[in-house]
């Protein structure tokens, strides 16, 4: 792709340059314009041009005309970018002579001094209808007027449209189709005149089409094998290149023909019919097939026409007689013109090749020729002159049947003349049925006993008795018609069928007692009636076609026969009322097609009727059934019933346990519908059963390690190529109460805390802090004191929610010493709560002076009575739907708990009273827990050692 430019002012020499081009981007070509070396050679001329011409009337220092070439596909929608003139011309708007000055200015100042560019079409002709030009940016886009290459160029008579008119393209390629635009670039100091060429590329949007629907080719029957005959009406395709007609084929080659395609210098392809077998017109005189033209598009488009191959006759058969000799008799008193005999030869050829003439052989005596005349056209021998007394009694007539270019066929007629002394019997017919020239015409299916004719048999002299009988085969009967004498009635004896036999020849023979015989020949011709309906060769046509077929796809060719003759046997084909509208049936050829694409997933089987109707009056018809099965193609990906699957699984779920079913379907059938499932990620933990879609975990899952898993499952079908889809699987682990509370403080059962006697009641002393790795109710912790030991350990209370231990009563002198509280930390887990215990040691004194003594007390095994009182903690109710049937067990459980609580409170009261009595008794004894204290220490934990939680 090359461009040219020139700039002229008055008579100054032209300045020209040739821009190079880049490869097309998408559908549009984007040219670039680096200047060639030739443009540099004109720089001195340009300088001289400025010196001499600059002060004159030129509106600009110089102007430039440029050619740009783009390409795009036909049929694109509106708004598709063709190219940017500003980018492809590399326009930097600067006035000539100000290059150095502007380069020294800031970029903002240059932009302010540079006026904006303007692009406009020089004319609004035909080309301007197909594109739009942005006046500011210089971008060319397709307009709402769709570009049709065939309509634009083929109808326009040329390959280019320039400025609103159609003209012949000067491009080397005869297939090029160009839109030519003139674009002006303003303002005047940056003026350019740009010639834009837009090459329209062809797409395969037209199917091949034959100029006629019926094509006839005539082949002589003696054509040798490999004879080539051009088919005079090749298919036309407005598309070009590979999108044009590429090949031809026949739907049925009849094992006699094939097709070849020849391409001439202009690229036109002509189909040739090639004879591949020996032809015989007398065996088959016509072959009918469908010729299909196919283009090279993707997908290819088809066109078809009916091809009739007629076999022309040659003179390859000669006349033949059925009999080599016939014997006839003629009475001596026969009148002149009486037919004596008739010979007939048959030539299987047609037309002039089958013309037969009859003649006597030269061996026949002239006397016999004079007595018996032979009609050279019909072969009828008649008595030509009166038989005299001296005529020979026997005549041997040798007759020749002559055909063009053939050796004559020979037969002999042996004529015996019977001399008559007495007159023979007479047969007088009186026809009832229609009779013309000795031929009686009867309609088929005439009723039985249909009368044909009366015959009167008599002796002319009245001397002899005459008898008669019927000679010949056929459904006829000759019987006496009473009460008359010598009257006989000829009638039918059964129904006659034209399709079984059309012609009968019988004779009424009369003889008298003297032995004289007379024969009357009667010819009966049946007339056809429309008594047969068309008959399909197959009453049920089972057809198959792959889905996503091409439009107007061929299905089958229907064929029905009708035994009737003439118009009554001509068959037309029609679709039944139950046939869908997108099926078409040619009424003449019987070709069944489908006009649209079939989708097996939408409908797999079609069943409808077709009719074959003859042209009789009234017409008769028959019906056949078409059963069409649409075969599957792998055009559907597997489809999950949900885009996302969520499963809730209790933790500690056993390995290979069933988590849930991943349901997936595939609308295709057979192997195309087989779906295999696999885990894309985390396949080391999870596995899926392909057959059932059951998702399983290979290992036991622990919620405390990971609370949820996100998987991707891929479904792949069994088609070729295989199609696939994926679904997201979320597995949420439900907590199980499998972790007892973990006490973080106190850290050890051996740690203790100094409590000053001056501590006020209600003051917090310390706390028990625990955590639970479970969640929900399984992680709700309650604290309770289940065992106490010391001077007055009931002075301390623990908050069941927070675990804070506070002083309930003021400390007395008798309360000095070690108080040990066994704290139970319990969760609210299901089905069974778990708990831990910790020993809280509180040392009431003013100071700690003998730590070893305290540690010895801690090492002693405490004798603590375990209290069964459960911690009381209010838990926010969870809104759940409780069925009415579950209320009864709940009420029973609450009643039992209430009764147990009352008993527990009563027992605790008695225990506290007994403890207080023991304290007063201890005041008089030597208090082991009182130790000398040195100094005062703050209220803090003396020892914070890591401790092991013991469960009691």
mmCIF file with all atom_site columns, C-alpha atoms in Angstrom, residues 158-334:
data_model
loop_
_atom_site.group_PDB
_atom_site.id
_atom_site.type_symbol
_atom_site.label_atom_id
_atom_site.label_alt_id
_atom_site.label_comp_id
_atom_site.label_asym_id
_atom_site.label_entity_id
_atom_site.label_seq_id
_atom_site.pdbx_PDB_ins_code
_atom_site.Cartn_x
_atom_site.Cartn_y
_atom_site.Cartn_z
_atom_site.occupancy
_atom_site.B_iso_or_equiv
_atom_site.pdbx_formal_charge
_atom_site.auth_seq_id
_atom_site.auth_comp_id
_atom_site.auth_asym_id
_atom_site.auth_atom_id
_atom_site.pdbx_PDB_model_num
ATOM 1   C CA . UNK A 1 158 ? -16.689 -0.955  -11.179 1.00 0.00 ? 158 UNK A CA 1
ATOM 2   C CA . UNK A 1 159 ? -14.409 -1.403  -8.246  1.00 0.00 ? 159 UNK A CA 1
ATOM 3   C CA . UNK A 1 160 ? -14.264 2.123   -6.762  1.00 0.00 ? 160 UNK A CA 1
ATOM 4   C CA . UNK A 1 161 ? -16.548 4.881   -5.580  1.00 0.00 ? 161 UNK A CA 1
ATOM 5   C CA . UNK A 1 162 ? -14.885 8.342   -5.591  1.00 0.00 ? 162 UNK A CA 1
ATOM 6   C CA . UNK A 1 163 ? -16.471 11.357  -4.045  1.00 0.00 ? 163 UNK A CA 1
ATOM 7   C CA . UNK A 1 164 ? -20.010 10.196  -4.611  1.00 0.00 ? 164 UNK A CA 1
ATOM 8   C CA . UNK A 1 165 ? -19.631 8.591   -8.072  1.00 0.00 ? 165 UNK A CA 1
ATOM 9   C CA . UNK A 1 166 ? -18.835 5.002   -9.104  1.00 0.00 ? 166 UNK A CA 1
ATOM 10  C CA . UNK A 1 167 ? -15.774 4.483   -11.289 1.00 0.00 ? 167 UNK A CA 1
ATOM 11  C CA . UNK A 1 168 ? -13.579 1.611   -12.450 1.00 0.00 ? 168 UNK A CA 1
ATOM 12  C CA . UNK A 1 169 ? -10.800 0.823   -9.947  1.00 0.00 ? 169 UNK A CA 1
ATOM 13  C CA . UNK A 1 170 ? -7.279  1.238   -11.151 1.00 0.00 ? 170 UNK A CA 1
ATOM 14  C CA . UNK A 1 171 ? -6.066  -1.327  -8.602  1.00 0.00 ? 171 UNK A CA 1
ATOM 15  C CA . UNK A 1 172 ? -4.118  -4.281  -10.031 1.00 0.00 ? 172 UNK A CA 1
ATOM 16  C CA . UNK A 1 173 ? -6.585  -6.699  -8.412  1.00 0.00 ? 173 UNK A CA 1
ATOM 17  C CA . UNK A 1 174 ? -9.845  -7.075  -10.310 1.00 0.00 ? 174 UNK A CA 1
ATOM 18  C CA . UNK A 1 175 ? -11.545 -8.077  -7.067  1.00 0.00 ? 175 UNK A CA 1
ATOM 19  C CA . UNK A 1 176 ? -10.805 -4.831  -5.234  1.00 0.00 ? 176 UNK A CA 1
ATOM 20  C CA . UNK A 1 177 ? -13.711 -2.641  -4.180  1.00 0.00 ? 177 UNK A CA 1
ATOM 21  C CA . UNK A 1 178 ? -12.820 0.857   -3.029  1.00 0.00 ? 178 UNK A CA 1
ATOM 22  C CA . UNK A 1 179 ? -14.607 3.787   -1.406  1.00 0.00 ? 179 UNK A CA 1
ATOM 23  C CA . UNK A 1 180 ? -12.760 7.009   -2.344  1.00 0.00 ? 180 UNK A CA 1
ATOM 24  C CA . UNK A 1 181 ? -12.984 10.120  -0.159  1.00 0.00 ? 181 UNK A CA 1
ATOM 25  C CA . UNK A 1 182 ? -11.521 13.623  -0.443  1.00 0.00 ? 182 UNK A CA 1
ATOM 26  C CA . UNK A 1 183 ? -10.710 15.098  2.978   1.00 0.00 ? 183 UNK A CA 1
ATOM 27  C CA . UNK A 1 184 ? -9.676  18.693  3.681   1.00 0.00 ? 184 UNK A CA 1
ATOM 28  C CA . UNK A 1 185 ? -7.464  19.536  6.683   1.00 0.00 ? 185 UNK A CA 1
ATOM 29  C CA . UNK A 1 186 ? -7.734  23.118  7.992   1.00 0.00 ? 186 UNK A CA 1
ATOM 30  C CA . UNK A 1 187 ? -6.846  25.819  9.103   1.00 0.00 ? 187 UNK A CA 1
ATOM 31  C CA . UNK A 1 188 ? -5.258  27.263  6.015   1.00 0.00 ? 188 UNK A CA 1
ATOM 32  C CA . UNK A 1 189 ? -1.705  27.336  7.319   1.00 0.00 ? 189 UNK A CA 1
ATOM 33  C CA . UNK A 1 190 ? -1.946  23.555  7.888   1.00 0.00 ? 190 UNK A CA 1
ATOM 34  C CA . UNK A 1 191 ? -4.009  22.863  4.826   1.00 0.00 ? 191 UNK A CA 1
ATOM 35  C CA . UNK A 1 192 ? -3.843  19.383  3.369   1.00 0.00 ? 192 UNK A CA 1
ATOM 36  C CA . UNK A 1 193 ? -5.830  17.659  0.677   1.00 0.00 ? 193 UNK A CA 1
ATOM 37  C CA . UNK A 1 194 ? -6.048  13.950  1.612   1.00 0.00 ? 194 UNK A CA 1
ATOM 38  C CA . UNK A 1 195 ? -7.315  11.238  -0.699  1.00 0.00 ? 195 UNK A CA 1
ATOM 39  C CA . UNK A 1 196 ? -8.592  8.298   1.356   1.00 0.00 ? 196 UNK A CA 1
ATOM 40  C CA . UNK A 1 197 ? -9.151  4.889   -0.189  1.00 0.00 ? 197 UNK A CA 1
ATOM 41  C CA . UNK A 1 198 ? -11.152 2.325   1.782   1.00 0.00 ? 198 UNK A CA 1
ATOM 42  C CA . UNK A 1 199 ? -10.853 -1.226  0.444   1.00 0.00 ? 199 UNK A CA 1
ATOM 43  C CA . UNK A 1 200 ? -13.967 -3.294  1.170   1.00 0.00 ? 200 UNK A CA 1
ATOM 44  C CA . UNK A 1 201 ? -13.096 -6.910  1.988   1.00 0.00 ? 201 UNK A CA 1
ATOM 45  C CA . UNK A 1 202 ? -15.509 -9.622  1.043   1.00 0.00 ? 202 UNK A CA 1
ATOM 46  C CA . UNK A 1 203 ? -17.247 -11.928 3.583   1.00 0.00 ? 203 UNK A CA 1
ATOM 47  C CA . UNK A 1 204 ? -19.149 -15.088 2.787   1.00 0.00 ? 204 UNK A CA 1
ATOM 48  C CA . UNK A 1 205 ? -22.709 -13.706 2.929   1.00 0.00 ? 205 UNK A CA 1
ATOM 49  C CA . UNK A 1 206 ? -24.072 -15.153 -0.324  1.00 0.00 ? 206 UNK A CA 1
ATOM 50  C CA . UNK A 1 207 ? -24.820 -18.764 -1.228  1.00 0.00 ? 207 UNK A CA 1
ATOM 51  C CA . UNK A 1 208 ? -24.142 -20.110 -4.726  1.00 0.00 ? 208 UNK A CA 1
ATOM 52  C CA . UNK A 1 209 ? -27.188 -19.989 -6.988  1.00 0.00 ? 209 UNK A CA 1
ATOM 53  C CA . UNK A 1 210 ? -27.816 -21.650 -10.319 1.00 0.00 ? 210 UNK A CA 1
ATOM 54  C CA . UNK A 1 211 ? -29.433 -19.409 -12.971 1.00 0.00 ? 211 UNK A CA 1
ATOM 55  C CA . UNK A 1 212 ? -32.083 -22.081 -13.640 1.00 0.00 ? 212 UNK A CA 1
ATOM 56  C CA . UNK A 1 213 ? -33.630 -24.676 -11.360 1.00 0.00 ? 213 UNK A CA 1
ATOM 57  C CA . UNK A 1 214 ? -33.715 -27.360 -14.076 1.00 0.00 ? 214 UNK A CA 1
ATOM 58  C CA . UNK A 1 215 ? -30.535 -28.149 -16.029 1.00 0.00 ? 215 UNK A CA 1
ATOM 59  C CA . UNK A 1 216 ? -30.598 -30.590 -18.968 1.00 0.00 ? 216 UNK A CA 1
ATOM 60  C CA . UNK A 1 217 ? -27.573 -32.304 -20.491 1.00 0.00 ? 217 UNK A CA 1
ATOM 61  C CA . UNK A 1 218 ? -27.833 -34.644 -23.493 1.00 0.00 ? 218 UNK A CA 1
ATOM 62  C CA . UNK A 1 219 ? -25.374 -37.496 -23.919 1.00 0.00 ? 219 UNK A CA 1
ATOM 63  C CA . UNK A 1 220 ? -25.333 -39.845 -26.939 1.00 0.00 ? 220 UNK A CA 1
ATOM 64  C CA . UNK A 1 221 ? -25.765 -43.440 -25.927 1.00 0.00 ? 221 UNK A CA 1
ATOM 65  C CA . UNK A 1 222 ? -22.548 -44.421 -27.696 1.00 0.00 ? 222 UNK A CA 1
ATOM 66  C CA . UNK A 1 223 ? -20.469 -41.864 -25.761 1.00 0.00 ? 223 UNK A CA 1
ATOM 67  C CA . UNK A 1 224 ? -17.214 -43.551 -24.722 1.00 0.00 ? 224 UNK A CA 1
ATOM 68  C CA . UNK A 1 225 ? -16.070 -43.672 -21.112 1.00 0.00 ? 225 UNK A CA 1
ATOM 69  C CA . UNK A 1 226 ? -14.364 -40.442 -19.901 1.00 0.00 ? 226 UNK A CA 1
ATOM 70  C CA . UNK A 1 227 ? -16.402 -38.312 -22.292 1.00 0.00 ? 227 UNK A CA 1
ATOM 71  C CA . UNK A 1 228 ? -16.517 -34.757 -20.832 1.00 0.00 ? 228 UNK A CA 1
ATOM 72  C CA . UNK A 1 229 ? -19.573 -32.563 -21.271 1.00 0.00 ? 229 UNK A CA 1
ATOM 73  C CA . UNK A 1 230 ? -19.694 -28.989 -19.975 1.00 0.00 ? 230 UNK A CA 1
ATOM 74  C CA . UNK A 1 231 ? -22.713 -28.049 -17.858 1.00 0.00 ? 231 UNK A CA 1
ATOM 75  C CA . UNK A 1 232 ? -23.829 -24.834 -19.513 1.00 0.00 ? 232 UNK A CA 1
ATOM 76  C CA . UNK A 1 233 ? -25.409 -23.213 -16.450 1.00 0.00 ? 233 UNK A CA 1
ATOM 77  C CA . UNK A 1 234 ? -22.753 -23.029 -13.703 1.00 0.00 ? 234 UNK A CA 1
ATOM 78  C CA . UNK A 1 235 ? -23.691 -21.582 -10.337 1.00 0.00 ? 235 UNK A CA 1
ATOM 79  C CA . UNK A 1 236 ? -23.060 -17.915 -9.636  1.00 0.00 ? 236 UNK A CA 1
ATOM 80  C CA . UNK A 1 237 ? -21.862 -16.497 -6.311  1.00 0.00 ? 237 UNK A CA 1
ATOM 81  C CA . UNK A 1 238 ? -21.549 -12.714 -5.817  1.00 0.00 ? 238 UNK A CA 1
ATOM 82  C CA . UNK A 1 239 ? -18.782 -13.319 -3.281  1.00 0.00 ? 239 UNK A CA 1
ATOM 83  C CA . UNK A 1 240 ? -15.186 -13.425 -4.493  1.00 0.00 ? 240 UNK A CA 1
ATOM 84  C CA . UNK A 1 241 ? -12.041 -15.417 -3.842  1.00 0.00 ? 241 UNK A CA 1
ATOM 85  C CA . UNK A 1 242 ? -12.455 -18.439 -1.641  1.00 0.00 ? 242 UNK A CA 1
ATOM 86  C CA . UNK A 1 243 ? -15.944 -17.231 -0.750  1.00 0.00 ? 243 UNK A CA 1
ATOM 87  C CA . UNK A 1 244 ? -17.010 -17.867 -4.344  1.00 0.00 ? 244 UNK A CA 1
ATOM 88  C CA . UNK A 1 245 ? -17.964 -21.201 -5.894  1.00 0.00 ? 245 UNK A CA 1
ATOM 89  C CA . UNK A 1 246 ? -15.197 -23.725 -5.271  1.00 0.00 ? 246 UNK A CA 1
ATOM 90  C CA . UNK A 1 247 ? -16.562 -27.147 -6.118  1.00 0.00 ? 247 UNK A CA 1
ATOM 91  C CA . UNK A 1 248 ? -19.535 -29.090 -7.482  1.00 0.00 ? 248 UNK A CA 1
ATOM 92  C CA . UNK A 1 249 ? -20.907 -32.518 -6.675  1.00 0.00 ? 249 UNK A CA 1
ATOM 93  C CA . UNK A 1 250 ? -23.859 -34.743 -7.583  1.00 0.00 ? 250 UNK A CA 1
ATOM 94  C CA . UNK A 1 251 ? -26.230 -36.119 -5.005  1.00 0.00 ? 251 UNK A CA 1
ATOM 95  C CA . UNK A 1 252 ? -26.589 -39.376 -6.977  1.00 0.00 ? 252 UNK A CA 1
ATOM 96  C CA . UNK A 1 253 ? -24.012 -40.410 -9.575  1.00 0.00 ? 253 UNK A CA 1
ATOM 97  C CA . UNK A 1 254 ? -26.043 -43.490 -10.665 1.00 0.00 ? 254 UNK A CA 1
ATOM 98  C CA . UNK A 1 255 ? -22.709 -45.328 -11.001 1.00 0.00 ? 255 UNK A CA 1
ATOM 99  C CA . UNK A 1 256 ? -22.552 -43.882 -14.507 1.00 0.00 ? 256 UNK A CA 1
ATOM 100 C CA . UNK A 1 257 ? -21.229 -40.341 -14.106 1.00 0.00 ? 257 UNK A CA 1
ATOM 101 C CA . UNK A 1 258 ? -18.901 -38.155 -12.113 1.00 0.00 ? 258 UNK A CA 1
ATOM 102 C CA . UNK A 1 259 ? -18.161 -34.441 -11.971 1.00 0.00 ? 259 UNK A CA 1
ATOM 103 C CA . UNK A 1 260 ? -14.984 -32.506 -12.604 1.00 0.00 ? 260 UNK A CA 1
ATOM 104 C CA . UNK A 1 261 ? -14.354 -28.764 -12.256 1.00 0.00 ? 261 UNK A CA 1
ATOM 105 C CA . UNK A 1 262 ? -12.117 -26.770 -14.589 1.00 0.00 ? 262 UNK A CA 1
ATOM 106 C CA . UNK A 1 263 ? -10.863 -23.278 -13.886 1.00 0.00 ? 263 UNK A CA 1
ATOM 107 C CA . UNK A 1 264 ? -10.062 -20.846 -16.700 1.00 0.00 ? 264 UNK A CA 1
ATOM 108 C CA . UNK A 1 265 ? -7.605  -17.960 -16.745 1.00 0.00 ? 265 UNK A CA 1
ATOM 109 C CA . UNK A 1 266 ? -10.144 -15.621 -15.149 1.00 0.00 ? 266 UNK A CA 1
ATOM 110 C CA . UNK A 1 267 ? -10.666 -17.974 -12.207 1.00 0.00 ? 267 UNK A CA 1
ATOM 111 C CA . UNK A 1 268 ? -14.156 -19.049 -13.352 1.00 0.00 ? 268 UNK A CA 1
ATOM 112 C CA . UNK A 1 269 ? -14.987 -22.650 -12.504 1.00 0.00 ? 269 UNK A CA 1
ATOM 113 C CA . UNK A 1 270 ? -17.099 -24.729 -14.885 1.00 0.00 ? 270 UNK A CA 1
ATOM 114 C CA . UNK A 1 271 ? -18.473 -28.148 -13.919 1.00 0.00 ? 271 UNK A CA 1
ATOM 115 C CA . UNK A 1 272 ? -17.976 -30.971 -16.406 1.00 0.00 ? 272 UNK A CA 1
ATOM 116 C CA . UNK A 1 273 ? -20.039 -34.158 -16.520 1.00 0.00 ? 273 UNK A CA 1
ATOM 117 C CA . UNK A 1 274 ? -17.828 -37.209 -17.145 1.00 0.00 ? 274 UNK A CA 1
ATOM 118 C CA . UNK A 1 275 ? -19.240 -40.507 -18.439 1.00 0.00 ? 275 UNK A CA 1
ATOM 119 C CA . UNK A 1 276 ? -17.971 -43.403 -16.327 1.00 0.00 ? 276 UNK A CA 1
ATOM 120 C CA . UNK A 1 277 ? -20.025 -46.327 -17.724 1.00 0.00 ? 277 UNK A CA 1
ATOM 121 C CA . UNK A 1 278 ? -21.528 -47.721 -20.910 1.00 0.00 ? 278 UNK A CA 1
ATOM 122 C CA . UNK A 1 279 ? -24.872 -46.129 -21.815 1.00 0.00 ? 279 UNK A CA 1
ATOM 123 C CA . UNK A 1 280 ? -27.820 -47.787 -23.517 1.00 0.00 ? 280 UNK A CA 1
ATOM 124 C CA . UNK A 1 281 ? -30.826 -45.627 -24.312 1.00 0.00 ? 281 UNK A CA 1
ATOM 125 C CA . UNK A 1 282 ? -32.987 -48.678 -24.868 1.00 0.00 ? 282 UNK A CA 1
ATOM 126 C CA . UNK A 1 283 ? -32.257 -49.767 -21.255 1.00 0.00 ? 283 UNK A CA 1
ATOM 127 C CA . UNK A 1 284 ? -32.563 -46.326 -19.606 1.00 0.00 ? 284 UNK A CA 1
ATOM 128 C CA . UNK A 1 285 ? -33.098 -43.106 -21.489 1.00 0.00 ? 285 UNK A CA 1
ATOM 129 C CA . UNK A 1 286 ? -32.822 -40.585 -18.633 1.00 0.00 ? 286 UNK A CA 1
ATOM 130 C CA . UNK A 1 287 ? -30.998 -40.023 -15.343 1.00 0.00 ? 287 UNK A CA 1
ATOM 131 C CA . UNK A 1 288 ? -32.082 -37.400 -12.792 1.00 0.00 ? 288 UNK A CA 1
ATOM 132 C CA . UNK A 1 289 ? -29.881 -36.117 -9.978  1.00 0.00 ? 289 UNK A CA 1
ATOM 133 C CA . UNK A 1 290 ? -29.235 -33.011 -7.879  1.00 0.00 ? 290 UNK A CA 1
ATOM 134 C CA . UNK A 1 291 ? -26.152 -30.929 -8.646  1.00 0.00 ? 291 UNK A CA 1
ATOM 135 C CA . UNK A 1 292 ? -24.811 -29.053 -5.621  1.00 0.00 ? 292 UNK A CA 1
ATOM 136 C CA . UNK A 1 293 ? -22.470 -26.053 -5.757  1.00 0.00 ? 293 UNK A CA 1
ATOM 137 C CA . UNK A 1 294 ? -20.417 -25.290 -2.655  1.00 0.00 ? 294 UNK A CA 1
ATOM 138 C CA . UNK A 1 295 ? -18.408 -22.174 -1.884  1.00 0.00 ? 295 UNK A CA 1
ATOM 139 C CA . UNK A 1 296 ? -15.213 -21.979 0.187   1.00 0.00 ? 296 UNK A CA 1
ATOM 140 C CA . UNK A 1 297 ? -16.530 -19.948 3.106   1.00 0.00 ? 297 UNK A CA 1
ATOM 141 C CA . UNK A 1 298 ? -16.483 -21.080 6.718   1.00 0.00 ? 298 UNK A CA 1
ATOM 142 C CA . UNK A 1 299 ? -19.024 -22.503 7.113   1.00 0.00 ? 299 UNK A CA 1
ATOM 143 C CA . UNK A 1 300 ? -19.582 -23.221 3.403   1.00 0.00 ? 300 UNK A CA 1
ATOM 144 C CA . UNK A 1 301 ? -22.875 -22.272 1.749   1.00 0.00 ? 301 UNK A CA 1
ATOM 145 C CA . UNK A 1 302 ? -24.650 -24.483 -0.802  1.00 0.00 ? 302 UNK A CA 1
ATOM 146 C CA . UNK A 1 303 ? -26.852 -24.081 -3.845  1.00 0.00 ? 303 UNK A CA 1
ATOM 147 C CA . UNK A 1 304 ? -28.585 -26.806 -5.842  1.00 0.00 ? 304 UNK A CA 1
ATOM 148 C CA . UNK A 1 305 ? -30.493 -27.476 -9.032  1.00 0.00 ? 305 UNK A CA 1
ATOM 149 C CA . UNK A 1 306 ? -32.051 -30.508 -10.672 1.00 0.00 ? 306 UNK A CA 1
ATOM 150 C CA . UNK A 1 307 ? -29.778 -32.058 -13.319 1.00 0.00 ? 307 UNK A CA 1
ATOM 151 C CA . UNK A 1 308 ? -31.516 -34.159 -15.959 1.00 0.00 ? 308 UNK A CA 1
ATOM 152 C CA . UNK A 1 309 ? -29.169 -36.248 -18.116 1.00 0.00 ? 309 UNK A CA 1
ATOM 153 C CA . UNK A 1 310 ? -30.943 -37.354 -21.311 1.00 0.00 ? 310 UNK A CA 1
ATOM 154 C CA . UNK A 1 311 ? -29.544 -40.182 -23.426 1.00 0.00 ? 311 UNK A CA 1
ATOM 155 C CA . UNK A 1 312 ? -29.885 -39.486 -27.160 1.00 0.00 ? 312 UNK A CA 1
ATOM 156 C CA . UNK A 1 313 ? -30.533 -42.295 -29.577 1.00 0.00 ? 313 UNK A CA 1
ATOM 157 C CA . UNK A 1 314 ? -28.190 -43.637 -32.228 1.00 0.00 ? 314 UNK A CA 1
ATOM 158 C CA . UNK A 1 315 ? -29.028 -46.171 -34.884 1.00 0.00 ? 315 UNK A CA 1
ATOM 159 C CA . UNK A 1 316 ? -27.764 -49.242 -33.058 1.00 0.00 ? 316 UNK A CA 1
ATOM 160 C CA . UNK A 1 317 ? -30.836 -51.458 -33.644 1.00 0.00 ? 317 UNK A CA 1
ATOM 161 C CA . UNK A 1 318 ? -32.331 -52.911 -36.817 1.00 0.00 ? 318 UNK A CA 1
ATOM 162 C CA . UNK A 1 319 ? -35.894 -54.023 -37.626 1.00 0.00 ? 319 UNK A CA 1
ATOM 163 C CA . UNK A 1 320 ? -36.907 -57.527 -36.511 1.00 0.00 ? 320 UNK A CA 1
ATOM 164 C CA . UNK A 1 321 ? -39.947 -59.694 -37.356 1.00 0.00 ? 321 UNK A CA 1
ATOM 165 C CA . UNK A 1 322 ? -41.571 -61.667 -34.604 1.00 0.00 ? 322 UNK A CA 1
ATOM 166 C CA . UNK A 1 323 ? -42.304 -64.637 -36.949 1.00 0.00 ? 323 UNK A CA 1
ATOM 167 C CA . UNK A 1 324 ? -40.254 -65.899 -39.832 1.00 0.00 ? 324 UNK A CA 1
ATOM 168 C CA . UNK A 1 325 ? -43.388 -67.150 -41.674 1.00 0.00 ? 325 UNK A CA 1
ATOM 169 C CA . UNK A 1 326 ? -47.147 -66.628 -41.523 1.00 0.00 ? 326 UNK A CA 1
ATOM 170 C CA . UNK A 1 327 ? -49.803 -68.737 -43.210 1.00 0.00 ? 327 UNK A CA 1
ATOM 171 C CA . UNK A 1 328 ? -53.018 -67.150 -44.467 1.00 0.00 ? 328 UNK A CA 1
ATOM 172 C CA . UNK A 1 329 ? -55.903 -68.239 -46.671 1.00 0.00 ? 329 UNK A CA 1
ATOM 173 C CA . UNK A 1 330 ? -58.109 -66.253 -48.971 1.00 0.00 ? 330 UNK A CA 1
ATOM 174 C CA . UNK A 1 331 ? -61.287 -67.352 -50.698 1.00 0.00 ? 331 UNK A CA 1
ATOM 175 C CA . UNK A 1 332 ? -61.397 -67.301 -54.406 1.00 0.00 ? 332 UNK A CA 1
ATOM 176 C CA . UNK A 1 333 ? -64.504 -65.107 -54.390 1.00 0.00 ? 333 UNK A CA 1
ATOM 177 C CA . UNK A 1 334 ? -62.979 -62.446 -52.059 1.00 0.00 ? 334 UNK A CA 1
#
